[in-house]
PDB file of C-alpha atoms in Angstrom:
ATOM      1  CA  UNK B 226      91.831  16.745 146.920  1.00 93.00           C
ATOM      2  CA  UNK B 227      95.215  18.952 146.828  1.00 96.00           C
ATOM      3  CA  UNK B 228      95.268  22.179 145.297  1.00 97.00           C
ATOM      4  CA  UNK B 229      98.662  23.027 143.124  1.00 96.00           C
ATOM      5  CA  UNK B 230      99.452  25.922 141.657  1.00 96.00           C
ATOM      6  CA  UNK B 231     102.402  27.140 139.486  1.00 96.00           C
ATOM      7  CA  UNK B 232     103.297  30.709 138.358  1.00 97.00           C
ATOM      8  CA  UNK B 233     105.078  32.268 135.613  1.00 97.00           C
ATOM      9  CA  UNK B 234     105.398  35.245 133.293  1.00 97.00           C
ATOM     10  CA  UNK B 235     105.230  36.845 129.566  1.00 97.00           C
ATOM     11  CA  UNK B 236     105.100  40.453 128.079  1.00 96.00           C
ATOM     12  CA  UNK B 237     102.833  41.299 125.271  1.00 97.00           C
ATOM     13  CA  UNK B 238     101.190  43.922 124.307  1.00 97.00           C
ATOM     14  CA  UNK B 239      97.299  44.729 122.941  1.00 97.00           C
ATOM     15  CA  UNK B 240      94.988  47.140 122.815  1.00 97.00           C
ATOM     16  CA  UNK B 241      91.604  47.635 122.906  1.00 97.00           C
ATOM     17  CA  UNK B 242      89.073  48.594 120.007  1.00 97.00           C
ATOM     18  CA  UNK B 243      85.812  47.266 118.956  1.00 97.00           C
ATOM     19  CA  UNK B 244      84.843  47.984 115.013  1.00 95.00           C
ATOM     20  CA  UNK B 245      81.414  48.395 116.168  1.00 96.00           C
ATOM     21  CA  UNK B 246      81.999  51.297 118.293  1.00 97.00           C
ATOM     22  CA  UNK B 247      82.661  54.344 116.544  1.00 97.00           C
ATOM     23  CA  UNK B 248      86.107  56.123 117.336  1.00 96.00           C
ATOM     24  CA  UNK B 249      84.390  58.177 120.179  1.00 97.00           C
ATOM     25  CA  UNK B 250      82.370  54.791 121.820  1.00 97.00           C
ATOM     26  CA  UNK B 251      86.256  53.268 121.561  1.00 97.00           C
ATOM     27  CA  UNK B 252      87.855  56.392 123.655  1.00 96.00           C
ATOM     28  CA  UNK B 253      85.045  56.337 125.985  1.00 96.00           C
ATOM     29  CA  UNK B 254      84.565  52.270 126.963  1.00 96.00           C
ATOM     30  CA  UNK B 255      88.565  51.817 126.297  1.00 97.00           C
ATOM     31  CA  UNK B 256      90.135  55.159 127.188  1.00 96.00           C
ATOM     32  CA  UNK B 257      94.231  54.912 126.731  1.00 94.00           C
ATOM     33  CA  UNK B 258      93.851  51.059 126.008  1.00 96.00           C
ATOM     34  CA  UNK B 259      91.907  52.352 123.081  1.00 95.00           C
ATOM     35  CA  UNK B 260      95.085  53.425 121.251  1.00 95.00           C
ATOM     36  CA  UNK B 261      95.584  51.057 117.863  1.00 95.00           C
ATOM     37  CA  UNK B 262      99.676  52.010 118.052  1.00 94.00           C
ATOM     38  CA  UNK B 263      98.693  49.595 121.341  1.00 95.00           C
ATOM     39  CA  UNK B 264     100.704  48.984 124.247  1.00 96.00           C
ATOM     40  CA  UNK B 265     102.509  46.203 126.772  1.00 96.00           C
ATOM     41  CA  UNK B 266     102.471  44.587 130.150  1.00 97.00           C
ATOM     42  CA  UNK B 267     104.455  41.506 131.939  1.00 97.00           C
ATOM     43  CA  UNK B 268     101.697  39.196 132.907  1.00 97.00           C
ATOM     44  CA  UNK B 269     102.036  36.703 135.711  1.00 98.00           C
ATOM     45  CA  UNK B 270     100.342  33.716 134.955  1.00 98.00           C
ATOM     46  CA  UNK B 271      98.954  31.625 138.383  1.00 98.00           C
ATOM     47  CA  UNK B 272      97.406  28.443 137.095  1.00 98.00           C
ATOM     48  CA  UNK B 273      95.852  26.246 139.598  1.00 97.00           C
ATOM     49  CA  UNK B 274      95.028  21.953 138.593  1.00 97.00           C
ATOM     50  CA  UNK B 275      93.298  19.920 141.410  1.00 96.00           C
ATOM     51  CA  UNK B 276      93.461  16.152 141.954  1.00 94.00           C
ATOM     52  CA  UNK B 277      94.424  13.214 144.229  1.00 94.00           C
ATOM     53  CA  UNK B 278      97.606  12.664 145.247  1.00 93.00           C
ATOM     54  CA  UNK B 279      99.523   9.708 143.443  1.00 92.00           C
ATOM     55  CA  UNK B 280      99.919   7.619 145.811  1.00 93.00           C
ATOM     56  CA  UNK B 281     103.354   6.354 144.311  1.00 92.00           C
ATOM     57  CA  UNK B 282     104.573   9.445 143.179  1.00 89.00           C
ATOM     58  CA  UNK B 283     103.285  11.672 146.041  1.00 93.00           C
ATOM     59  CA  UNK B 284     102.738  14.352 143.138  1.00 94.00           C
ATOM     60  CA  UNK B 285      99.065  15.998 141.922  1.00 94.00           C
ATOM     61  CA  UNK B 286     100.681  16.684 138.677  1.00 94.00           C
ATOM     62  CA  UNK B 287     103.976  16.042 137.011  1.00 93.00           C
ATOM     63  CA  UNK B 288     105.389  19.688 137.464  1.00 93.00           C
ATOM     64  CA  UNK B 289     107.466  18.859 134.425  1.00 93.00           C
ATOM     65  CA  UNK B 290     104.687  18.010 131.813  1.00 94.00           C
ATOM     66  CA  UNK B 291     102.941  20.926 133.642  1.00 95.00           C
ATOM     67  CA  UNK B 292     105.536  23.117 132.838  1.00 96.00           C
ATOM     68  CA  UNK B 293     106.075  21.950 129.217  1.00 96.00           C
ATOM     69  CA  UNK B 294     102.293  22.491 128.630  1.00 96.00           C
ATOM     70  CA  UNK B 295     102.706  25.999 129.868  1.00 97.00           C
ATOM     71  CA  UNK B 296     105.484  26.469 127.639  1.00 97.00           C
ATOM     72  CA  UNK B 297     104.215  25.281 124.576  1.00 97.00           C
ATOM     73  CA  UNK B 298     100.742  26.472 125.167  1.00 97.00           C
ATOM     74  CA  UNK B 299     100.871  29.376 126.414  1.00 98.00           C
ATOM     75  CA  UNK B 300     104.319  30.946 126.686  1.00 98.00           C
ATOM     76  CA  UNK B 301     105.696  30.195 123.113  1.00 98.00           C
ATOM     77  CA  UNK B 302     102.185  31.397 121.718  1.00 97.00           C
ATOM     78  CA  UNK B 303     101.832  34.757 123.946  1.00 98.00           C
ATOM     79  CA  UNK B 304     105.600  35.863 125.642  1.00 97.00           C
ATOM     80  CA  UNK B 305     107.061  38.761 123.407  1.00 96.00           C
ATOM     81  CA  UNK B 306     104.001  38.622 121.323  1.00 97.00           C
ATOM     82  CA  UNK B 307     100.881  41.005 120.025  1.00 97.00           C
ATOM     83  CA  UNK B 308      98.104  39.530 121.101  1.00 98.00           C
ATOM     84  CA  UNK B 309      95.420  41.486 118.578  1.00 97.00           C
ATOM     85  CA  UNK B 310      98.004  40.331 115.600  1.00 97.00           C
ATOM     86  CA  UNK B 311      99.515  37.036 116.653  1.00 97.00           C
ATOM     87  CA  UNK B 312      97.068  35.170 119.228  1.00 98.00           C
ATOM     88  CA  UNK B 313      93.976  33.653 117.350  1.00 98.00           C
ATOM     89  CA  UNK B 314      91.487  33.783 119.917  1.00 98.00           C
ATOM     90  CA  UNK B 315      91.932  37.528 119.924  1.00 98.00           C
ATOM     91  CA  UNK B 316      91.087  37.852 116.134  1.00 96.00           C
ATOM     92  CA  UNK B 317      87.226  38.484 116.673  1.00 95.00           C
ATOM     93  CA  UNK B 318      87.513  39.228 120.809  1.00 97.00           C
ATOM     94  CA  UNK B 319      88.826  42.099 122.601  1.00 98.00           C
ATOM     95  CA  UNK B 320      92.521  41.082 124.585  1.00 98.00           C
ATOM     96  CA  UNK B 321      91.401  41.972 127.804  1.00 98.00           C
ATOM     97  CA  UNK B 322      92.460  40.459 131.153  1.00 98.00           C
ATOM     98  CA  UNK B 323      88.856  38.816 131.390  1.00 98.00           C
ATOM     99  CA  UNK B 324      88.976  37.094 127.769  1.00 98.00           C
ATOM    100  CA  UNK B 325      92.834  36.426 128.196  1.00 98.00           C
ATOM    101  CA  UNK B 326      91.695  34.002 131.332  1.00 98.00           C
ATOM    102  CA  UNK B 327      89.631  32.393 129.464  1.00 98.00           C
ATOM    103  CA  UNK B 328      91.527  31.762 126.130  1.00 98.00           C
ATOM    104  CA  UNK B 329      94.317  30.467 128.612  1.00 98.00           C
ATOM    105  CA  UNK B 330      92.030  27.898 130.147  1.00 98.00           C
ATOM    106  CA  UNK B 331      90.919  27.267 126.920  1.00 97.00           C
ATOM    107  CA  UNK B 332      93.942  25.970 125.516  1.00 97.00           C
ATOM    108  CA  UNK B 333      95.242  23.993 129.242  1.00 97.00           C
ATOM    109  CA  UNK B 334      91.908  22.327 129.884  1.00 95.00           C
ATOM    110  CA  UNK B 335      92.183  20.061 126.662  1.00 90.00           C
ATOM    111  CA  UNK B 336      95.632  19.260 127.440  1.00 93.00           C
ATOM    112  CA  UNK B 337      95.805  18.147 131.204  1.00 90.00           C
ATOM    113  CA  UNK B 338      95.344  14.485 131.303  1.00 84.00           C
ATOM    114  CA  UNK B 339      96.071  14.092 135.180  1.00 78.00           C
ATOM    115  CA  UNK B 340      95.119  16.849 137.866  1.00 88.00           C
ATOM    116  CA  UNK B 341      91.928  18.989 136.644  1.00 94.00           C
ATOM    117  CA  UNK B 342      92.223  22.534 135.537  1.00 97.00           C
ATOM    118  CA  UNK B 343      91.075  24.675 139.003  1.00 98.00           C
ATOM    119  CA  UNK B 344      91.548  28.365 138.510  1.00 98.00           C
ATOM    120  CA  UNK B 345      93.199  30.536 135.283  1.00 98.00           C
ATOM    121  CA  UNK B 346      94.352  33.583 137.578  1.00 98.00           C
ATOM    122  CA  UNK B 347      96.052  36.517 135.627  1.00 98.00           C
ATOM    123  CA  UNK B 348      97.575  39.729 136.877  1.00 98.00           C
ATOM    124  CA  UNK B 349      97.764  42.215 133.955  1.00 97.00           C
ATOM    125  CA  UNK B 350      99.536  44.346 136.683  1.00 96.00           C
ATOM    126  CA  UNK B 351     100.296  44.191 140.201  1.00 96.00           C
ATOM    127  CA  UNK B 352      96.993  45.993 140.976  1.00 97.00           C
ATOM    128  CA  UNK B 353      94.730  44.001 139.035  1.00 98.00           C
ATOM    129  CA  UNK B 354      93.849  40.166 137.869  1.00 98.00           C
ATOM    130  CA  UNK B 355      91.530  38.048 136.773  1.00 98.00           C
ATOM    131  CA  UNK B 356      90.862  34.880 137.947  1.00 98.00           C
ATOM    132  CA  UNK B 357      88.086  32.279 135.874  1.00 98.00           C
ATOM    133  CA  UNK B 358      87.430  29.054 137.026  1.00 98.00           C
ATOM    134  CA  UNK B 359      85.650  27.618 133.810  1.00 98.00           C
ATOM    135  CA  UNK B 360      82.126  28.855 134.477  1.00 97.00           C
ATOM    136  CA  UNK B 361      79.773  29.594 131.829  1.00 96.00           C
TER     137      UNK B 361
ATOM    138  CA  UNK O 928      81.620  33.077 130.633  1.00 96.00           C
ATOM    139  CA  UNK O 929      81.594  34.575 134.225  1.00 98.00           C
ATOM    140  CA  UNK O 930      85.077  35.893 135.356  1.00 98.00           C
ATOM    141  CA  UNK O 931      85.691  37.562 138.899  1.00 98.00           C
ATOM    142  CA  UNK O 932      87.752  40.489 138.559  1.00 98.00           C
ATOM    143  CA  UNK O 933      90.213  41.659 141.488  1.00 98.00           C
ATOM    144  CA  UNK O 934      91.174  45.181 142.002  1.00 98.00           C
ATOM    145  CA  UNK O 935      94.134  46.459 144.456  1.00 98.00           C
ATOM    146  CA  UNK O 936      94.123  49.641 146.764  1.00 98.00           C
ATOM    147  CA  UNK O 937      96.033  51.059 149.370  1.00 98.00           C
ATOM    148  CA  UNK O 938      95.620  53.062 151.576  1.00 97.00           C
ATOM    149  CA  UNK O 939      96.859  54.463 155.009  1.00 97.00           C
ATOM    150  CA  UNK O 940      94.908  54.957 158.691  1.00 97.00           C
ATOM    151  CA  UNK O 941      95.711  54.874 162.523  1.00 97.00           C
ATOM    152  CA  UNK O 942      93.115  53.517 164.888  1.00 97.00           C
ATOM    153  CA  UNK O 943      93.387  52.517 168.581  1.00 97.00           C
ATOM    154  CA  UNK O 944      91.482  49.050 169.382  1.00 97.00           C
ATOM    155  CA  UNK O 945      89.797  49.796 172.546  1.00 96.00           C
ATOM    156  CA  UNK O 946      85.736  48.807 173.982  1.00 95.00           C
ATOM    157  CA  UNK O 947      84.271  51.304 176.200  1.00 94.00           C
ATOM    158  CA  UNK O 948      82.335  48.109 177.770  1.00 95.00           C
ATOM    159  CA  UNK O 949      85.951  46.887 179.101  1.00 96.00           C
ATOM    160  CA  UNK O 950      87.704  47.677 181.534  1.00 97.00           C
ATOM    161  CA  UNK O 951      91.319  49.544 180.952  1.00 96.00           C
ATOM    162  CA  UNK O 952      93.027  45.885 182.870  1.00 97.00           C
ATOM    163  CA  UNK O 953      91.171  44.174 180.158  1.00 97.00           C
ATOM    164  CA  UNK O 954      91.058  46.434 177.151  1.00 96.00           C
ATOM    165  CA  UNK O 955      95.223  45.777 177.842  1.00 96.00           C
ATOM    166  CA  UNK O 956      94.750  42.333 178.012  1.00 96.00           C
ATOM    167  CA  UNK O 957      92.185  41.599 175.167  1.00 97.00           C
ATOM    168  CA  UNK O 958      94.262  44.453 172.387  1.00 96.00           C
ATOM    169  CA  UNK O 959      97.678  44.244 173.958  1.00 96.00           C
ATOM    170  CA  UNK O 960      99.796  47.159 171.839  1.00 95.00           C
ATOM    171  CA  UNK O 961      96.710  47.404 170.160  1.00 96.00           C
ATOM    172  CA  UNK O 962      95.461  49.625 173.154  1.00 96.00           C
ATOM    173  CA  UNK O 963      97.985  52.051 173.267  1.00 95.00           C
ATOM    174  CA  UNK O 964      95.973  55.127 174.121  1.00 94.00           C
ATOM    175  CA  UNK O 965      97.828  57.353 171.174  1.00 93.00           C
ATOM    176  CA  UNK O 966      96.754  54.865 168.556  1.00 94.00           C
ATOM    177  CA  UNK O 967      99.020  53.796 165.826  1.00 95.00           C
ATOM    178  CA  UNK O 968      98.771  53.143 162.135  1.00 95.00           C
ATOM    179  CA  UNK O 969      98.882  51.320 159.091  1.00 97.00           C
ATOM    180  CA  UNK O 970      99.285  50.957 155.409  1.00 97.00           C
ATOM    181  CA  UNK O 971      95.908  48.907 154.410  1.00 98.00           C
ATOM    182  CA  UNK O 972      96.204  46.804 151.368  1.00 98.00           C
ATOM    183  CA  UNK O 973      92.057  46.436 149.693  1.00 98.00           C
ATOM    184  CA  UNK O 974      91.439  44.007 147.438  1.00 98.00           C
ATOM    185  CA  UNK O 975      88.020  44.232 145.834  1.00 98.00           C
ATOM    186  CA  UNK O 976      86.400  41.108 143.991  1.00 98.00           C
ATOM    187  CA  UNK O 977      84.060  41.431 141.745  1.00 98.00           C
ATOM    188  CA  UNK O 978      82.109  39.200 139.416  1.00 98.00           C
ATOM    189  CA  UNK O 979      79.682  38.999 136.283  1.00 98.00           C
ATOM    190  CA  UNK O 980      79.580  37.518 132.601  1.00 98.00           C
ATOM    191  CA  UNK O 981      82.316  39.127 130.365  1.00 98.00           C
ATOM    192  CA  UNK O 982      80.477  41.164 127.943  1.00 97.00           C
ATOM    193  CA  UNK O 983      80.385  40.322 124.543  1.00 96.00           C
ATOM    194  CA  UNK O 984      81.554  43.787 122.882  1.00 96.00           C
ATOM    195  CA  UNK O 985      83.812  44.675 125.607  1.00 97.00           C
ATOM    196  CA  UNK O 986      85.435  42.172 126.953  1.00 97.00           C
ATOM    197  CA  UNK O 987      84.900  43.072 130.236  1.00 98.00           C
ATOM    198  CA  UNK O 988      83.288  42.147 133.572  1.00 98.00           C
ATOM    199  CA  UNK O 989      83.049  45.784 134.396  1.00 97.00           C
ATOM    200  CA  UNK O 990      84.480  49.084 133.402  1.00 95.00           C
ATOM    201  CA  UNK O 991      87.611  49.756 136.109  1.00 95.00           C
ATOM    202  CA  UNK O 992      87.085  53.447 135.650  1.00 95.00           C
ATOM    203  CA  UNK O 993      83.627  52.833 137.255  1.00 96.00           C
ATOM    204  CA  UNK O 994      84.870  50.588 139.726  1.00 98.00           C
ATOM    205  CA  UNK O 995      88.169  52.921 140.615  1.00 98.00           C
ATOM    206  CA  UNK O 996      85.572  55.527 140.739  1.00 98.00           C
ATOM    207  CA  UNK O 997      83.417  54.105 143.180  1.00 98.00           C
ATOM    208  CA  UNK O 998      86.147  53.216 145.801  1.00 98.00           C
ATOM    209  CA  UNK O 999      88.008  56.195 145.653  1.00 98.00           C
ATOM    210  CA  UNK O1000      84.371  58.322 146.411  1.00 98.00           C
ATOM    211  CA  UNK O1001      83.588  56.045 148.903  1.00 98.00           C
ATOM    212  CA  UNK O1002      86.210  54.002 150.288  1.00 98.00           C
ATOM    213  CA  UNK O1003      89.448  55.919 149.800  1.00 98.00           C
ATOM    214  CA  UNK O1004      88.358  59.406 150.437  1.00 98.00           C
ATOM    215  CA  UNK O1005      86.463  58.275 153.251  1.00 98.00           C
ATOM    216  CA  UNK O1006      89.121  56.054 154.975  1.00 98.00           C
ATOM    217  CA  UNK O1007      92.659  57.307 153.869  1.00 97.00           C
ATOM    218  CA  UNK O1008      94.660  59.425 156.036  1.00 96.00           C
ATOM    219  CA  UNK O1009      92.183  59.425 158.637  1.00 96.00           C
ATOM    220  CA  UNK O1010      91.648  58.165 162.403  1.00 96.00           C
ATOM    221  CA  UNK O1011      89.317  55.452 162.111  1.00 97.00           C
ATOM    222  CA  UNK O1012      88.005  55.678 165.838  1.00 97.00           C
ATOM    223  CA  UNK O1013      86.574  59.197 164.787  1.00 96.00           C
ATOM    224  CA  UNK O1014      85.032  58.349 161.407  1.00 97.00           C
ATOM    225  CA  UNK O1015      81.196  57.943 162.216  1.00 97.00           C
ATOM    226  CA  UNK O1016      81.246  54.381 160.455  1.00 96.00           C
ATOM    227  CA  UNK O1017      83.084  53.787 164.385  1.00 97.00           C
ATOM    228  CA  UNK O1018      81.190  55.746 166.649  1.00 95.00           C
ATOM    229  CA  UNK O1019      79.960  52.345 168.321  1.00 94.00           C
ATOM    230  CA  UNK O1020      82.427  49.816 167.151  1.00 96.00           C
ATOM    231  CA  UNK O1021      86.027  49.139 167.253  1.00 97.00           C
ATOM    232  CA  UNK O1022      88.054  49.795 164.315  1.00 97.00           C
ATOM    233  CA  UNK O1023      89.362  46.161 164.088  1.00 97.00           C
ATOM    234  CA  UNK O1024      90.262  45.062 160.286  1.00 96.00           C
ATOM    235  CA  UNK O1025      87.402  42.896 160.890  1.00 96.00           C
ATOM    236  CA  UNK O1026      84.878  45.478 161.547  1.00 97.00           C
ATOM    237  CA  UNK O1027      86.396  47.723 158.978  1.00 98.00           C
ATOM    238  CA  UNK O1028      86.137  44.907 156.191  1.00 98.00           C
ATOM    239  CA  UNK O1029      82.400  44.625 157.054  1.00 97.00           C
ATOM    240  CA  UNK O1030      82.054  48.521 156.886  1.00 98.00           C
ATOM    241  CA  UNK O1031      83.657  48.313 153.538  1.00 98.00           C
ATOM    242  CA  UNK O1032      82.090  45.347 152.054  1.00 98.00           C
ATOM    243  CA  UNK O1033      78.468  46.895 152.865  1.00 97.00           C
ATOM    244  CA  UNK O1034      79.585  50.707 151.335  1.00 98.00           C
ATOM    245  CA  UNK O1035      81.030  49.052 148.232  1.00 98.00           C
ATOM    246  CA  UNK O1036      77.593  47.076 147.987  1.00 97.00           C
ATOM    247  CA  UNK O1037      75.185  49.987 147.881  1.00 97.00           C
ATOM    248  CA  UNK O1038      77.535  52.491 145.778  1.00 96.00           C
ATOM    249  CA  UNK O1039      79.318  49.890 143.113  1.00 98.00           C
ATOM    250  CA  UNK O1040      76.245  48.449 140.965  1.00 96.00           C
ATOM    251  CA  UNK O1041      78.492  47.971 138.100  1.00 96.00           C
ATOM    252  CA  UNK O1042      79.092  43.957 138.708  1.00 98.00           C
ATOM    253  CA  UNK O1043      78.107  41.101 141.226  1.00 98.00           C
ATOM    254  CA  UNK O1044      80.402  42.246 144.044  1.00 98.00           C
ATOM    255  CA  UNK O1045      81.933  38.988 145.639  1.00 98.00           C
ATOM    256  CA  UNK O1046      84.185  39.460 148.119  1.00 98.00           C
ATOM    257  CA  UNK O1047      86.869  42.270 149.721  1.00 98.00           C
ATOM    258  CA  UNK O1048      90.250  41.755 151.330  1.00 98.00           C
ATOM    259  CA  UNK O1049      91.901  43.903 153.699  1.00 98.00           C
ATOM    260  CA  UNK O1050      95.601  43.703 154.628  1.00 97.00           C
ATOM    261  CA  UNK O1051      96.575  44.717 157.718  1.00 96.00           C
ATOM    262  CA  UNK O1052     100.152  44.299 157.921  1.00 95.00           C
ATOM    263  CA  UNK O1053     101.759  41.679 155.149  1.00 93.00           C
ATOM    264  CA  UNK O1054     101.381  39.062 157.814  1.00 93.00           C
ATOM    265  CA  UNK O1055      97.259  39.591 158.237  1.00 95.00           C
ATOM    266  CA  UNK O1056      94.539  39.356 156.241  1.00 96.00           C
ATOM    267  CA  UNK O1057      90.825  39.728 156.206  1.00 97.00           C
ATOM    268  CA  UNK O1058      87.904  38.456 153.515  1.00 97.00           C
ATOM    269  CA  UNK O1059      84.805  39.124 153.756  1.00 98.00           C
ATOM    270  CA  UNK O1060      82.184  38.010 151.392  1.00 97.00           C
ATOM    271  CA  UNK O1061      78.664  39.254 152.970  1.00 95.00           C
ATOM    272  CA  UNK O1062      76.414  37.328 155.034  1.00 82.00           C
ATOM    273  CA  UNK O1063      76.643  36.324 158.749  1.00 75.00           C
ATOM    274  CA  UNK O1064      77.987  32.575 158.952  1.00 63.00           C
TER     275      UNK O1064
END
């Protein structure tokens, strides 16, 4: 089993607010994330697919059609984006790092066909990520 | 859904590796630079892991304020700017990263109740690191 793992980035912003928390409950759990005007970060995106190596390809995973499903899931859905307003998983779910992991596996794990989905690992900043690994 | 959640801190100590059940020939020989009587520093990288189902109405594992909270009390304040070899924590042990990682991994388990804490990682120097995930094997 060989481990791969491919990185890349978006900006978007979010905020944070539950409609079931009054305004204070918002300030308190959310603090400055709390703020409906929102805000943005550049996320870097580490996903991680496992498998055997091809024997007649030497690969795990076609980087390209791992890198096209990136794209189209991912990138062209959340880079330059708001994620409250514009990603559907966030309708009814708070964007944070956590629930941004696991929307991201989410939409990959359906559409590798090769290598399995490992690890969603995402840095909201260079201080902090997330990593989730498909566990209920 | 369980997520583990990774938090980065830095800060900055000197320390002088050096066993008092050695002799100075091999306290040279076993720390090398390591040894050097005046001690020497570094900037420590801490990466703290933690675990635990993301909660439904916050979308969180944990709060970070509690989490920053709980490292600054009892990690940072305790371990930044300082000479390891006198903190208390290394009254009987050398300040090794490995030692050190242990120290922190037990502090962070008693004062941090907030999630599951998984694991801690300590760099050195960009060229080491240390995990350290509990337990003795």
């Amino acid at each position: 089993m060989v481990y791969l793992t491919r990185r890349c980035e978006f900006s978007a912003s979010h905020y944070y607010h539950n409609p079931e928390f009054t305004e204070e409950e918002n300030r308190r759990v959310f603090g400055k994330c709390a703020n409906l005007n929102g805000h943005g970060h550049n996320y870097t995106l580490e996903v991680t697919v496992k498998g055997e190596i091809d024997p007649q390809t030497g690969f795990v995973v076609d980087l390209k059609d791992l890198k096209e499903i990136l794209n189209r899931e991912v990138l062209d859905a959340m880079d330059h984006r708001h994620l409250n307003l514009e990603v559907p998983e966030f309708k009814d779910r708070i964007p944070t790092t956590e629930n941004l992991a696991i929307a991201i596996w989410g939409r990959l794990e359906r559409k590798l066909e090769v290598a399995r989905l490992h690890r969603v690992r995402v840095y909201e900043m260079p201080d902090l990520f997330v990593d989730f690994y498909g566990e209920a | 859904m369980k997520a583990h959640l990774t938090r980065r801190y830095m800060f900055s100590a000197s320390h002088r590796l050096h066993c008092d059940g050695l002799s100075a020939a091999e306290n040279r020989d076993v720390y090398g630079k390591c040894n050097n009587p005046h001690g020497h520093g570094h900037n420590y990288a801490l990466e703290v892991t933690v675990s635990g189902q993301v909660d439904a109405k916050t979308g969180m594992v944990c709060n970070l304020v509690d989490l920053d909270d709980a490292v600054r009390r009892e990690v940072l304040e305790r371990f930044d700017h300082v000479d390891l070899n006198q903190s208390t924590e290394f009254a009987s042990a050398v300040p090794t990263t490995e030692n050190l990682i242990e120290v922190i991994f037990q502090i962070l388990k008693r004062s941090f109740r907030g999630a599951h804490l998984e694991k801690v990682r300590l760099e050195e120097t960009a060229m080491n690191s240390f995990e350290y995930g509990g337990g003795s094997s």
